[in-house]
PDB file of C-alpha atoms in Angstrom:
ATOM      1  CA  UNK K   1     117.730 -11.806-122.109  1.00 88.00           C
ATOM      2  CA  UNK K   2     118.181 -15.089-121.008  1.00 91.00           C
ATOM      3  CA  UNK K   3     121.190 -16.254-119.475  1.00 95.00           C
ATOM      4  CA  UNK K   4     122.407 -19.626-117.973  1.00 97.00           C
ATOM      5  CA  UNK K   5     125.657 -19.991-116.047  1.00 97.00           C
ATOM      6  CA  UNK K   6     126.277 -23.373-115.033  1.00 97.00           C
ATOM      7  CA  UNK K   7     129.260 -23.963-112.261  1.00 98.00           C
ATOM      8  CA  UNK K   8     130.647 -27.016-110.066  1.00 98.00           C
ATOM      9  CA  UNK K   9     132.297 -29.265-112.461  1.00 98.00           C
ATOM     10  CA  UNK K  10     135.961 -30.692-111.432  1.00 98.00           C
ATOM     11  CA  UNK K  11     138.159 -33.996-111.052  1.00 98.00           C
ATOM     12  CA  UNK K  12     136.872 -36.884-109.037  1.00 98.00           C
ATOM     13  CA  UNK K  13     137.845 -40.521-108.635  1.00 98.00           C
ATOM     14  CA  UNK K  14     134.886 -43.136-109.387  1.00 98.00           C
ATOM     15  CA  UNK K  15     132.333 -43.697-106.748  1.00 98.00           C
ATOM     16  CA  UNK K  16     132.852 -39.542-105.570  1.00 98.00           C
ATOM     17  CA  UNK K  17     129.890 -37.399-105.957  1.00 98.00           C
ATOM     18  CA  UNK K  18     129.227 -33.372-107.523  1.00 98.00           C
ATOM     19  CA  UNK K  19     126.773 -31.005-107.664  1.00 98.00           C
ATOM     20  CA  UNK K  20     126.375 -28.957-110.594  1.00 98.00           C
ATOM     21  CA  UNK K  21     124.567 -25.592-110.640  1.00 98.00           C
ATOM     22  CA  UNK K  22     122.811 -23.989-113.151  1.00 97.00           C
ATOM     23  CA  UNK K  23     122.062 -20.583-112.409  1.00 96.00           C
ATOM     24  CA  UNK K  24     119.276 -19.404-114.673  1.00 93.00           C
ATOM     25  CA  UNK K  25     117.847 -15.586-115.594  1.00 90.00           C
ATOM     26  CA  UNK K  26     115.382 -13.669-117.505  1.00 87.00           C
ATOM     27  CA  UNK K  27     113.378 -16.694-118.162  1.00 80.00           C
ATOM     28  CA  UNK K  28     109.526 -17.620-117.242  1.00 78.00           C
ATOM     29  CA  UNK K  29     109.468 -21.236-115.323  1.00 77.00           C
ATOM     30  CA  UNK K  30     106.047 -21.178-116.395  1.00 82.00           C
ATOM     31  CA  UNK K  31     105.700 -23.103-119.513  1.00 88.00           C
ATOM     32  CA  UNK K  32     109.617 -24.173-119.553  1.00 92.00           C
ATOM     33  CA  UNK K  33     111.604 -26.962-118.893  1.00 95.00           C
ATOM     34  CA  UNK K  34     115.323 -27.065-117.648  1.00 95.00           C
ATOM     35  CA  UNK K  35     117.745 -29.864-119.423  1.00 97.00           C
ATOM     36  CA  UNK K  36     121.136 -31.356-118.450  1.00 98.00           C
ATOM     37  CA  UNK K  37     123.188 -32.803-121.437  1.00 98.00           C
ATOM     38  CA  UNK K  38     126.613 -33.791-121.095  1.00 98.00           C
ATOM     39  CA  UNK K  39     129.019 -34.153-124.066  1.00 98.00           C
ATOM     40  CA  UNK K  40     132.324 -35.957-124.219  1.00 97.00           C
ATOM     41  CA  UNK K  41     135.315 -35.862-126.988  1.00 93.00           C
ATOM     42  CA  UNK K  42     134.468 -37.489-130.534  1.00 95.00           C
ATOM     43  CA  UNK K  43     130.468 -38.435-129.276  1.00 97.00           C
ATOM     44  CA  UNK K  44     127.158 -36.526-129.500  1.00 97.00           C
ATOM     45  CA  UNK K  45     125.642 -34.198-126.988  1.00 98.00           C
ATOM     46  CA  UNK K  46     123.901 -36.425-124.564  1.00 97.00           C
ATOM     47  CA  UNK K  47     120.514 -35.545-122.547  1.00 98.00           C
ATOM     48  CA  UNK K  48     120.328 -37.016-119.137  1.00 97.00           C
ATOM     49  CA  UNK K  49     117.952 -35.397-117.424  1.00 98.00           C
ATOM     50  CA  UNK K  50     114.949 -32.816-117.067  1.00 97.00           C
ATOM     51  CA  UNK K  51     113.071 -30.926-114.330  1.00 95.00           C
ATOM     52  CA  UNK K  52     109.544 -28.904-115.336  1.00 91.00           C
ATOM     53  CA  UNK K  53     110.364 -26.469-112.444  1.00 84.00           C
ATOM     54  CA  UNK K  54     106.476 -25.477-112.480  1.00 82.00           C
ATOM     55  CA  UNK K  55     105.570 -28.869-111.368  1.00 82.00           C
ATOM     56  CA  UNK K  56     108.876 -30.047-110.087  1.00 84.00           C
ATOM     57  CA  UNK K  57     108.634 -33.025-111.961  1.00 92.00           C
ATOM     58  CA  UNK K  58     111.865 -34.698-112.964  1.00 96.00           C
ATOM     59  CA  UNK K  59     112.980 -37.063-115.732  1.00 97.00           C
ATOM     60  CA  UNK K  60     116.191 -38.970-116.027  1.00 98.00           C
ATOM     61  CA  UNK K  61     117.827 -41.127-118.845  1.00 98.00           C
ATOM     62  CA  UNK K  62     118.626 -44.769-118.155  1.00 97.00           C
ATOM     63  CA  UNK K  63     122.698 -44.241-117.624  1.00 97.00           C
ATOM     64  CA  UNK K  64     121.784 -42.069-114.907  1.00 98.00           C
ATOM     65  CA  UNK K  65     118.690 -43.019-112.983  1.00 98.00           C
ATOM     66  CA  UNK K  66     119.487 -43.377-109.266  1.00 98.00           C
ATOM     67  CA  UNK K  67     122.400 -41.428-109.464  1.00 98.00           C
ATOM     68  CA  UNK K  68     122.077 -38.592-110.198  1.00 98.00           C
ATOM     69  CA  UNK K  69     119.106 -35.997-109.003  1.00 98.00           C
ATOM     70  CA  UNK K  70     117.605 -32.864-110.156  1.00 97.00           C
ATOM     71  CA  UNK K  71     116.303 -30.185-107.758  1.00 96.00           C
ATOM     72  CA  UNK K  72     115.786 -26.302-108.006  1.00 93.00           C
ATOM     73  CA  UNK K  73     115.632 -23.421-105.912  1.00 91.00           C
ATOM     74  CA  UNK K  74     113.322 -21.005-106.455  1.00 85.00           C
ATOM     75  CA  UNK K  75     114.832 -18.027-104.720  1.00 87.00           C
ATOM     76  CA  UNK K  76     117.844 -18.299-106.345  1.00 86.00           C
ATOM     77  CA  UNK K  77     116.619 -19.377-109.514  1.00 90.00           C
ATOM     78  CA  UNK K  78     118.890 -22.442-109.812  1.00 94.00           C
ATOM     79  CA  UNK K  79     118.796 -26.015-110.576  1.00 95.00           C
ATOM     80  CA  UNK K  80     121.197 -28.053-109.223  1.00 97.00           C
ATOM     81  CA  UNK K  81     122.238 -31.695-110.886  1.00 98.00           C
ATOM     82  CA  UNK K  82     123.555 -33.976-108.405  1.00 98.00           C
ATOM     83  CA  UNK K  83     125.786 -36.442-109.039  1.00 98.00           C
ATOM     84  CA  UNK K  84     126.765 -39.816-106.959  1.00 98.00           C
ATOM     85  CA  UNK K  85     128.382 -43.112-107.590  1.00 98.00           C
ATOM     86  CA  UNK K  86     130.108 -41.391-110.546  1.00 98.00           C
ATOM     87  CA  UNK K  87     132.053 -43.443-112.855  1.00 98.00           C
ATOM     88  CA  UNK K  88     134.819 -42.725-115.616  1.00 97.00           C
ATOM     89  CA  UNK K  89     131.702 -42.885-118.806  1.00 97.00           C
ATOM     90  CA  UNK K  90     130.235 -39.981-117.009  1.00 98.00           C
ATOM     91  CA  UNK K  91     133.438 -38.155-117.937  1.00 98.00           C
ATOM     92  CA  UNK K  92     132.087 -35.125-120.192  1.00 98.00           C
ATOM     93  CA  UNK K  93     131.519 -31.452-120.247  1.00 98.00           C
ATOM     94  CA  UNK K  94     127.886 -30.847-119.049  1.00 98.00           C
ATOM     95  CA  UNK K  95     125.030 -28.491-119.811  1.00 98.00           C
ATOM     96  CA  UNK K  96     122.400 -27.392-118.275  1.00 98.00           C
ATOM     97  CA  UNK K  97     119.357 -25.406-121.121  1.00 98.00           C
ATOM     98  CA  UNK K  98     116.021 -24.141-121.336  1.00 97.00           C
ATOM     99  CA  UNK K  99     113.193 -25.544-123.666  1.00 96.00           C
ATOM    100  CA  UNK K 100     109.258 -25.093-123.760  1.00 94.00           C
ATOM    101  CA  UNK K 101     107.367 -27.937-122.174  1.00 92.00           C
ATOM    102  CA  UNK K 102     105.432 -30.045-124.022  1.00 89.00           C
ATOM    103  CA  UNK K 103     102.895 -29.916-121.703  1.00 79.00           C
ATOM    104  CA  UNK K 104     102.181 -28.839-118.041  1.00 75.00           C
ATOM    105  CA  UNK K 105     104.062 -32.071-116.413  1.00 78.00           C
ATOM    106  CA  UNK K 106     106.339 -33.018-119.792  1.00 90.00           C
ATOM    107  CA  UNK K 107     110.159 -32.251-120.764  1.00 95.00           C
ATOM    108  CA  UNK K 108     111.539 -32.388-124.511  1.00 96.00           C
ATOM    109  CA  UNK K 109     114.609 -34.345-124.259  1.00 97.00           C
ATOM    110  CA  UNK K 110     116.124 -33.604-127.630  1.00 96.00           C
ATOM    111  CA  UNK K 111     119.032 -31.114-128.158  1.00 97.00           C
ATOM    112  CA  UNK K 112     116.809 -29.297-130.940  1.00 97.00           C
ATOM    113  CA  UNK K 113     114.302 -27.984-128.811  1.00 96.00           C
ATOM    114  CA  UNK K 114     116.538 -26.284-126.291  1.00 97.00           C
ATOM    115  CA  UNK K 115     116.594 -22.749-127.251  1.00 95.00           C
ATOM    116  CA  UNK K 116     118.985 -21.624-124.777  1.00 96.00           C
ATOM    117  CA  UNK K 117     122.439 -22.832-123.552  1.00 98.00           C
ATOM    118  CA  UNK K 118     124.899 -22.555-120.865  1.00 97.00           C
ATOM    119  CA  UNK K 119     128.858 -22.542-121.619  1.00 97.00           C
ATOM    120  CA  UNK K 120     128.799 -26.074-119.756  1.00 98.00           C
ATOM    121  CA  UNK K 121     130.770 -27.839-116.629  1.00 98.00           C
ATOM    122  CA  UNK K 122     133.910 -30.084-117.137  1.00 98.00           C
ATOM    123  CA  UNK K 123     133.569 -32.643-115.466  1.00 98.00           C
ATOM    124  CA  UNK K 124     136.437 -35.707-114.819  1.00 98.00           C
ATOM    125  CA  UNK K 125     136.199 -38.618-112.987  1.00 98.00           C
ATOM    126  CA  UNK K 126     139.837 -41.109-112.595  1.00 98.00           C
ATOM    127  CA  UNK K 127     139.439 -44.683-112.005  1.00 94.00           C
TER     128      UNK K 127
END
């Protein structure tokens, strides 16, 4: 059964930094990718970034880029998301899921093809 658990979220003022885990089990990193999506009140789910663990190859949506940074650790089968320079937009609850890769170096980024999901961060940050 697959399970993800993600932790870290919390209150920050702008320009602070988090790290979000995503503790994921009883799934194959072979053939899978690993999604973070954030979603705030009244607006859509939101993906922001992708790693295929198998490759460790990372994507990362515009509003993020150079902020934030995906990384994984094998032996604890986690991937972290973290987060610096954050401003108030990037106030949401976030998400980390699990969909098949496209390919052996690709990530979906849609919400549709992300089978699994985690119960998801808050995360605040105060101007």
């Amino acid at each position: 059964q697959v399970q993800l658990v993600e932790s870290g979220g919390g209150s920050v003022e702008a320009g602070g930094s988090l790290r979000l885990s995503c503790a994921a089990n009883g799934y194959a990193s072979s053939g899978n990718c690993i999604g973070w999506f954030r979603q705030a009140p009244m607006k859509e789910r939101e993906w922001i970034g992708s790693m295929n663990p198998e490759r460790a190859v990372t994507f990362y949506a515009d509003s993020v880029k150079g902020r934030f940074t995906i990384s994984q650790d094998h032996d604890k089968n986690t991937v972290y998301l973290q987060m610096n320079s954050l401003k108030p937009e990037d106030t949401a609850m976030y998400y980390c899921a699990i969909a098949p890769a496209p390919g052996s170096t690709g990530c979906y980024t849609d919400v549709g093809r992300h089978n699994y999901w985690g119960q998801g961060t808050q995360v605040t940050v105060s101007s």
